[in-house]
């Protein structure tokens, strides 16, 4: 599923494996290539190996097998300080005994850049993150958001072409996080830097990235732009991990004209788009987004398969309505409808029929 | 706040002012907290604050002179120090010394003064044995004049002035007070004797001496005063009184008990009173002016003498002066203690830092194992560890053997590594190392590895990352360890005692010597106080330079 090596990629992982203890592989056969200027997010549950990948790229962990290339050159044996990669750590790692200006000046000093140059660059970097006044302060005197900006400025001040960020917004509150998400993407695009961003927050991944690589169990499950990831998940893990999702289990009856006829476990029949089922008789997990479910018979094609459903709960959420249904023996089938003037509000106990367009219903692997 | 214009005190629900009920609530909380820490507080007061206060007090306290020979101190007040004191002073010394000798306190005074002037101890000891004889002359003379003077009851009646006579209660209570100070106790109860007012006017010395005798007999010997013959000193006092021409005249008009015998004695020829000659005869050092100067110099109840001594100075008649070269030792010892403690602290930093670093960066299980190795010395007796160094370092020891075997050192020129400063520094570095490693470790543990990674990702080499980023953050641990090790080292005793020889001993060894061998507690206390002051000054300086909030024992 992951894309294979590409010779003009800026960053490339080729068949990379990593094991810490010699017994289990934390990263299993990772292949990834990124063009210059791309904002790529590694998304996945905790422990899925995202940080490990980032650390291998930064040079703090060595790959057990495989090759990591930067601008076409293998960097497996280049020590971290010679890789010239900017990095933002989860807890910022701003040096507590230095002021913010000194923190920013540090990468320039070790590069033996002259004093006046250094000062100009530090000032510019601080202004870039709107922290022009804060240069004289210690990290402990800054708020979380300000520390975050300072860490970002420090990672960018020496003008690296590649910047790595490991859950940089994890410690911020929701509002600030959203603001920073915007600022980071904005900066990254403006400066044209290539960014690898790690998060376990799918909203963050979807809103910020050019492409998202979904990690699970040491493998990339799918790598795609956000819309594709959301709308066309390639397997049930991705479908369940990204966004809200209804799932129903069943068995494939037949596959014909690019449509799979699936018999649910309680007997009902539905149409679905076969994604990773191959032949009749395969077990499958059907995945439908809540907002793609239709209960208005007139809006469905006449020959569409429908399922009977009982309304269990109606939740008013302002802009949308969220309705919980019992469908095919499952009690947590959710549908979302827009709060439009002509929208019908379902009542608990009501018996309805639900259906969908076959291409919105994806027959995925049964895990 | 907006809906009321009331500016009076805010009231709690029950109507009492809020401030008061808050205070009450807080007080209860405080009392509970205080009760919890009370055992510790009391322990600290008793086991820590009180001994230090006592030490500070002892380092200036000098009441023994005034308590043992109060009259002499009084007489010496007007002495100009130019010549050997006159007969008056010697007489006072006789009466003081007699009582002190009876109470067996004179040798203590001798030892005390011997710290300032050697020879004092034997002077007081030998003279104390002779005071009885000095008074015997007069006792015999009075017995000759009238056998009544050999009768206990006669003396008692005479000195109390007979039944119903007016008494001089002040005199007896003064003497009891004096005895209390001499014996450093308190007495309660009645002596059963009050000197007569009339007789104490006529015979002041005798009355005083008899009152002292009475108090001593009653409280110390626990005898009945009227059954005991008075001391030789009382007879001598009577002789002194009778020497005064006015006494005979006063006696002529006196009709109390024993008046006849006294008139008889006043008329008789008595042996001449020359205490000065008697003292010089007992010990010729009494004619040495320096000895008297020492007594006068150290007669006030508080003295700077111990402190002067502790910094190699002394009091002379010309004021305070440095001791002669060959008598100066404490300055050298203080300097050596400082120097060696600094060396030990420095060695501990150099050896301990890498160990602490490894401990902080190893995975937990291996770190625990290493920690056990670090702590192992704590589980071995200090004596054993120190002695082990003796085995290692001595001239026939393991290290020399190995060096000789390797041919690096000739057999006849084996290295001297023990009983000197080198041996002390080595052994103490080893013993104090854990005190350096532990605080450093606990500080290093709190430095996230992300800092080093951040530094390297910013382009710093391993060394730059360590030196510019890691090391400054570990400084508080070094500071804490250094203070701990330095303060422990400065007061260390056992190790320098065992492996220090003569050139590697510390000031603490000298303090221990004064406490247990020379028994000069005042000097020991002064040395200890100076050590305490040095530590406090260093602590203060450290705070000024490094900042004490830069010291962390962890977290
Ligand atoms: N230094 C390490 N030593 C041993 N195991 C590690 C180390 N770092 C991470 N791991 C293990 O590797 C796996 C992946 O970790 P990580 O890359 O941090 O995941 P993520 O960042 O996606 O949460 C986890 O199971 C973790 O326990
Ligand atoms: Mg991680």
PDB file of C-alpha atoms in Angstrom, chain B residues 330-501:
ATOM      1  CA  UNK B 330      45.854  25.850  64.591  1.00  0.00           C
ATOM      2  CA  UNK B 331      46.305  28.251  61.655  1.00  0.00           C
ATOM      3  CA  UNK B 332      48.235  25.574  59.857  1.00  0.00           C
ATOM      4  CA  UNK B 333      45.635  22.949  60.749  1.00  0.00           C
ATOM      5  CA  UNK B 334      42.754  25.116  59.554  1.00  0.00           C
ATOM      6  CA  UNK B 335      44.521  25.845  56.282  1.00  0.00           C
ATOM      7  CA  UNK B 336      45.339  22.195  55.806  1.00  0.00           C
ATOM      8  CA  UNK B 337      41.779  21.144  56.591  1.00  0.00           C
ATOM      9  CA  UNK B 338      40.434  23.612  54.013  1.00  0.00           C
ATOM     10  CA  UNK B 339      42.948  22.630  51.386  1.00  0.00           C
ATOM     11  CA  UNK B 340      42.454  18.917  51.808  1.00  0.00           C
ATOM     12  CA  UNK B 341      38.673  19.211  51.939  1.00  0.00           C
ATOM     13  CA  UNK B 342      38.792  21.139  48.670  1.00  0.00           C
ATOM     14  CA  UNK B 343      41.039  18.499  47.125  1.00  0.00           C
ATOM     15  CA  UNK B 344      38.681  15.763  48.289  1.00  0.00           C
ATOM     16  CA  UNK B 345      35.653  17.620  46.948  1.00  0.00           C
ATOM     17  CA  UNK B 346      37.375  18.155  43.645  1.00  0.00           C
ATOM     18  CA  UNK B 347      38.427  14.516  43.359  1.00  0.00           C
ATOM     19  CA  UNK B 348      34.896  13.456  44.177  1.00  0.00           C
ATOM     20  CA  UNK B 349      33.511  15.656  41.383  1.00  0.00           C
ATOM     21  CA  UNK B 350      35.990  14.312  38.860  1.00  0.00           C
ATOM     22  CA  UNK B 351      35.421  10.680  39.809  1.00  0.00           C
ATOM     23  CA  UNK B 352      31.724  10.924  40.585  1.00  0.00           C
ATOM     24  CA  UNK B 353      30.443  12.847  37.587  1.00  0.00           C
ATOM     25  CA  UNK B 354      30.901  10.084  35.007  1.00  0.00           C
ATOM     26  CA  UNK B 355      29.444   7.502  37.363  1.00  0.00           C
ATOM     27  CA  UNK B 356      26.395   9.652  38.025  1.00  0.00           C
ATOM     28  CA  UNK B 357      26.030  10.217  34.314  1.00  0.00           C
ATOM     29  CA  UNK B 358      26.112   6.517  33.552  1.00  0.00           C
ATOM     30  CA  UNK B 359      23.676   5.826  36.378  1.00  0.00           C
ATOM     31  CA  UNK B 360      21.252   8.397  35.031  1.00  0.00           C
ATOM     32  CA  UNK B 361      21.437   7.140  31.478  1.00  0.00           C
ATOM     33  CA  UNK B 362      21.436   3.387  31.959  1.00  0.00           C
ATOM     34  CA  UNK B 363      18.194   1.424  31.708  1.00  0.00           C
ATOM     35  CA  UNK B 364      16.572   1.073  35.118  1.00  0.00           C
ATOM     36  CA  UNK B 365      17.644  -2.501  35.854  1.00  0.00           C
ATOM     37  CA  UNK B 366      21.333  -1.990  35.121  1.00  0.00           C
ATOM     38  CA  UNK B 367      21.236   1.365  36.881  1.00  0.00           C
ATOM     39  CA  UNK B 368      19.952  -0.328  40.015  1.00  0.00           C
ATOM     40  CA  UNK B 369      22.785  -2.819  39.950  1.00  0.00           C
ATOM     41  CA  UNK B 370      25.334  -0.053  39.543  1.00  0.00           C
ATOM     42  CA  UNK B 371      23.617   1.895  42.294  1.00  0.00           C
ATOM     43  CA  UNK B 372      24.173  -1.023  44.630  1.00  0.00           C
ATOM     44  CA  UNK B 373      27.864  -0.875  43.810  1.00  0.00           C
ATOM     45  CA  UNK B 374      27.875   2.833  44.559  1.00  0.00           C
ATOM     46  CA  UNK B 375      26.086   2.297  47.850  1.00  0.00           C
ATOM     47  CA  UNK B 376      28.130  -0.741  48.829  1.00  0.00           C
ATOM     48  CA  UNK B 377      30.650   1.325  50.785  1.00  0.00           C
ATOM     49  CA  UNK B 378      27.780   2.523  52.991  1.00  0.00           C
ATOM     50  CA  UNK B 379      27.140  -1.018  54.080  1.00  0.00           C
ATOM     51  CA  UNK B 380      30.693  -1.587  55.196  1.00  0.00           C
ATOM     52  CA  UNK B 381      32.028  -0.255  58.426  1.00  0.00           C
ATOM     53  CA  UNK B 382      33.886   2.996  58.041  1.00  0.00           C
ATOM     54  CA  UNK B 383      36.706   1.562  60.067  1.00  0.00           C
ATOM     55  CA  UNK B 384      37.010  -1.430  57.781  1.00  0.00           C
ATOM     56  CA  UNK B 385      37.065   0.723  54.677  1.00  0.00           C
ATOM     57  CA  UNK B 386      39.704   3.002  56.086  1.00  0.00           C
ATOM     58  CA  UNK B 387      41.799   0.114  57.279  1.00  0.00           C
ATOM     59  CA  UNK B 388      41.516  -1.458  53.846  1.00  0.00           C
ATOM     60  CA  UNK B 389      43.162   1.636  52.435  1.00  0.00           C
ATOM     61  CA  UNK B 390      45.937   1.179  54.911  1.00  0.00           C
ATOM     62  CA  UNK B 391      46.494  -2.294  53.557  1.00  0.00           C
ATOM     63  CA  UNK B 392      46.416  -0.983  50.014  1.00  0.00           C
ATOM     64  CA  UNK B 393      48.655   2.014  50.416  1.00  0.00           C
ATOM     65  CA  UNK B 394      51.261   1.113  53.005  1.00  0.00           C
ATOM     66  CA  UNK B 395      54.862   0.639  51.987  1.00  0.00           C
ATOM     67  CA  UNK B 396      54.576  -3.130  52.139  1.00  0.00           C
ATOM     68  CA  UNK B 397      51.056  -2.866  50.767  1.00  0.00           C
ATOM     69  CA  UNK B 398      49.318  -4.065  47.655  1.00  0.00           C
ATOM     70  CA  UNK B 399      49.974  -1.069  45.427  1.00  0.00           C
ATOM     71  CA  UNK B 400      53.640  -0.805  46.274  1.00  0.00           C
ATOM     72  CA  UNK B 401      54.036  -4.556  45.788  1.00  0.00           C
ATOM     73  CA  UNK B 402      52.493  -4.312  42.343  1.00  0.00           C
ATOM     74  CA  UNK B 403      54.633  -1.325  41.393  1.00  0.00           C
ATOM     75  CA  UNK B 404      57.767  -3.097  42.544  1.00  0.00           C
ATOM     76  CA  UNK B 405      56.741  -6.260  40.742  1.00  0.00           C
ATOM     77  CA  UNK B 406      56.185  -4.272  37.567  1.00  0.00           C
ATOM     78  CA  UNK B 407      59.596  -2.726  38.056  1.00  0.00           C
ATOM     79  CA  UNK B 408      58.234   0.801  38.111  1.00  0.00           C
ATOM     80  CA  UNK B 409      59.538   1.425  41.600  1.00  0.00           C
ATOM     81  CA  UNK B 410      62.734   0.108  43.156  1.00  0.00           C
ATOM     82  CA  UNK B 411      62.270  -2.101  46.199  1.00  0.00           C
ATOM     83  CA  UNK B 412      64.275   0.196  48.422  1.00  0.00           C
ATOM     84  CA  UNK B 413      62.380   3.322  47.363  1.00  0.00           C
ATOM     85  CA  UNK B 414      58.806   2.208  47.855  1.00  0.00           C
ATOM     86  CA  UNK B 415      56.325   5.072  47.712  1.00  0.00           C
ATOM     87  CA  UNK B 416      55.035   6.603  50.909  1.00  0.00           C
ATOM     88  CA  UNK B 417      51.291   6.823  50.328  1.00  0.00           C
ATOM     89  CA  UNK B 418      49.888   6.461  53.781  1.00  0.00           C
ATOM     90  CA  UNK B 419      50.145   8.483  56.980  1.00  0.00           C
ATOM     91  CA  UNK B 420      50.333  11.629  54.925  1.00  0.00           C
ATOM     92  CA  UNK B 421      48.013  13.958  53.026  1.00  0.00           C
ATOM     93  CA  UNK B 422      47.931  11.763  49.954  1.00  0.00           C
ATOM     94  CA  UNK B 423      46.629   8.787  51.898  1.00  0.00           C
ATOM     95  CA  UNK B 424      43.998  10.878  53.636  1.00  0.00           C
ATOM     96  CA  UNK B 425      42.774  12.395  50.386  1.00  0.00           C
ATOM     97  CA  UNK B 426      42.570   9.001  48.684  1.00  0.00           C
ATOM     98  CA  UNK B 427      40.723   7.302  51.529  1.00  0.00           C
ATOM     99  CA  UNK B 428      38.340  10.166  52.146  1.00  0.00           C
ATOM    100  CA  UNK B 429      37.552  10.609  48.468  1.00  0.00           C
ATOM    101  CA  UNK B 430      36.562   6.979  48.399  1.00  0.00           C
ATOM    102  CA  UNK B 431      34.458   7.255  51.517  1.00  0.00           C
ATOM    103  CA  UNK B 432      32.675  10.469  50.548  1.00  0.00           C
ATOM    104  CA  UNK B 433      32.156   9.605  46.886  1.00  0.00           C
ATOM    105  CA  UNK B 434      28.568   8.362  47.345  1.00  0.00           C
ATOM    106  CA  UNK B 435      27.610  11.718  48.833  1.00  0.00           C
ATOM    107  CA  UNK B 436      28.732  13.307  45.584  1.00  0.00           C
ATOM    108  CA  UNK B 437      27.243  10.735  43.259  1.00  0.00           C
ATOM    109  CA  UNK B 438      23.775  10.589  44.778  1.00  0.00           C
ATOM    110  CA  UNK B 439      22.798  14.268  44.447  1.00  0.00           C
ATOM    111  CA  UNK B 440      24.414  14.459  41.025  1.00  0.00           C
ATOM    112  CA  UNK B 441      22.524  11.371  39.963  1.00  0.00           C
ATOM    113  CA  UNK B 442      19.201  12.628  41.192  1.00  0.00           C
ATOM    114  CA  UNK B 443      19.671  15.908  39.353  1.00  0.00           C
ATOM    115  CA  UNK B 444      20.865  14.243  36.168  1.00  0.00           C
ATOM    116  CA  UNK B 445      17.898  11.918  36.259  1.00  0.00           C
ATOM    117  CA  UNK B 446      15.607  14.895  35.866  1.00  0.00           C
ATOM    118  CA  UNK B 447      17.388  16.160  32.741  1.00  0.00           C
ATOM    119  CA  UNK B 448      15.365  14.736  29.848  1.00  0.00           C
ATOM    120  CA  UNK B 449      17.447  13.076  27.141  1.00  0.00           C
ATOM    121  CA  UNK B 450      15.513  15.230  24.693  1.00  0.00           C
ATOM    122  CA  UNK B 451      17.806  18.163  25.495  1.00  0.00           C
ATOM    123  CA  UNK B 452      20.871  16.376  24.231  1.00  0.00           C
ATOM    124  CA  UNK B 453      18.986  15.213  21.174  1.00  0.00           C
ATOM    125  CA  UNK B 454      17.709  18.721  20.559  1.00  0.00           C
ATOM    126  CA  UNK B 455      21.226  20.087  20.780  1.00  0.00           C
ATOM    127  CA  UNK B 456      22.526  17.497  18.340  1.00  0.00           C
ATOM    128  CA  UNK B 457      19.652  18.072  15.941  1.00  0.00           C
ATOM    129  CA  UNK B 458      20.608  21.735  16.023  1.00  0.00           C
ATOM    130  CA  UNK B 459      24.071  20.812  14.841  1.00  0.00           C
ATOM    131  CA  UNK B 460      26.077  20.474  18.033  1.00  0.00           C
ATOM    132  CA  UNK B 461      28.739  17.778  18.265  1.00  0.00           C
ATOM    133  CA  UNK B 462      28.527  15.358  21.162  1.00  0.00           C
ATOM    134  CA  UNK B 463      30.989  17.414  23.148  1.00  0.00           C
ATOM    135  CA  UNK B 464      29.314  20.768  22.481  1.00  0.00           C
ATOM    136  CA  UNK B 465      25.923  19.306  23.286  1.00  0.00           C
ATOM    137  CA  UNK B 466      27.278  17.995  26.571  1.00  0.00           C
ATOM    138  CA  UNK B 467      29.201  21.069  27.538  1.00  0.00           C
ATOM    139  CA  UNK B 468      26.729  23.729  26.488  1.00  0.00           C
ATOM    140  CA  UNK B 469      23.473  21.968  27.259  1.00  0.00           C
ATOM    141  CA  UNK B 470      23.861  19.023  29.624  1.00  0.00           C
ATOM    142  CA  UNK B 471      26.607  20.205  31.906  1.00  0.00           C
ATOM    143  CA  UNK B 472      25.027  23.569  32.877  1.00  0.00           C
ATOM    144  CA  UNK B 473      21.895  21.733  33.861  1.00  0.00           C
ATOM    145  CA  UNK B 474      23.822  19.282  35.998  1.00  0.00           C
ATOM    146  CA  UNK B 475      25.619  22.058  37.896  1.00  0.00           C
ATOM    147  CA  UNK B 476      23.013  22.159  40.687  1.00  0.00           C
ATOM    148  CA  UNK B 477      23.801  18.506  41.368  1.00  0.00           C
ATOM    149  CA  UNK B 478      27.514  19.243  41.482  1.00  0.00           C
ATOM    150  CA  UNK B 479      26.776  22.122  43.815  1.00  0.00           C
ATOM    151  CA  UNK B 480      24.715  20.016  46.153  1.00  0.00           C
ATOM    152  CA  UNK B 481      27.263  17.207  46.142  1.00  0.00           C
ATOM    153  CA  UNK B 482      30.129  19.608  46.693  1.00  0.00           C
ATOM    154  CA  UNK B 483      28.504  21.289  49.666  1.00  0.00           C
ATOM    155  CA  UNK B 484      27.687  17.924  51.150  1.00  0.00           C
ATOM    156  CA  UNK B 485      31.152  16.455  50.627  1.00  0.00           C
ATOM    157  CA  UNK B 486      32.991  19.581  51.637  1.00  0.00           C
ATOM    158  CA  UNK B 487      31.069  20.026  54.845  1.00  0.00           C
ATOM    159  CA  UNK B 488      31.417  16.360  55.709  1.00  0.00           C
ATOM    160  CA  UNK B 489      35.126  16.430  54.888  1.00  0.00           C
ATOM    161  CA  UNK B 490      35.878  19.534  56.898  1.00  0.00           C
ATOM    162  CA  UNK B 491      34.664  17.864  60.062  1.00  0.00           C
ATOM    163  CA  UNK B 492      35.881  14.343  59.330  1.00  0.00           C
ATOM    164  CA  UNK B 493      37.694  12.598  62.091  1.00  0.00           C
ATOM    165  CA  UNK B 494      38.111   8.830  61.908  1.00  0.00           C
ATOM    166  CA  UNK B 495      39.817   8.528  58.548  1.00  0.00           C
ATOM    167  CA  UNK B 496      42.450  11.220  59.047  1.00  0.00           C
ATOM    168  CA  UNK B 497      43.040   9.765  62.489  1.00  0.00           C
ATOM    169  CA  UNK B 498      43.816   6.345  61.020  1.00  0.00           C
ATOM    170  CA  UNK B 499      45.575   7.175  57.766  1.00  0.00           C
ATOM    171  CA  UNK B 500      46.565  10.795  58.297  1.00  0.00           C
ATOM    172  CA  UNK B 501      49.793  10.326  60.221  1.00  0.00           C
TER     173      UNK B 501
END
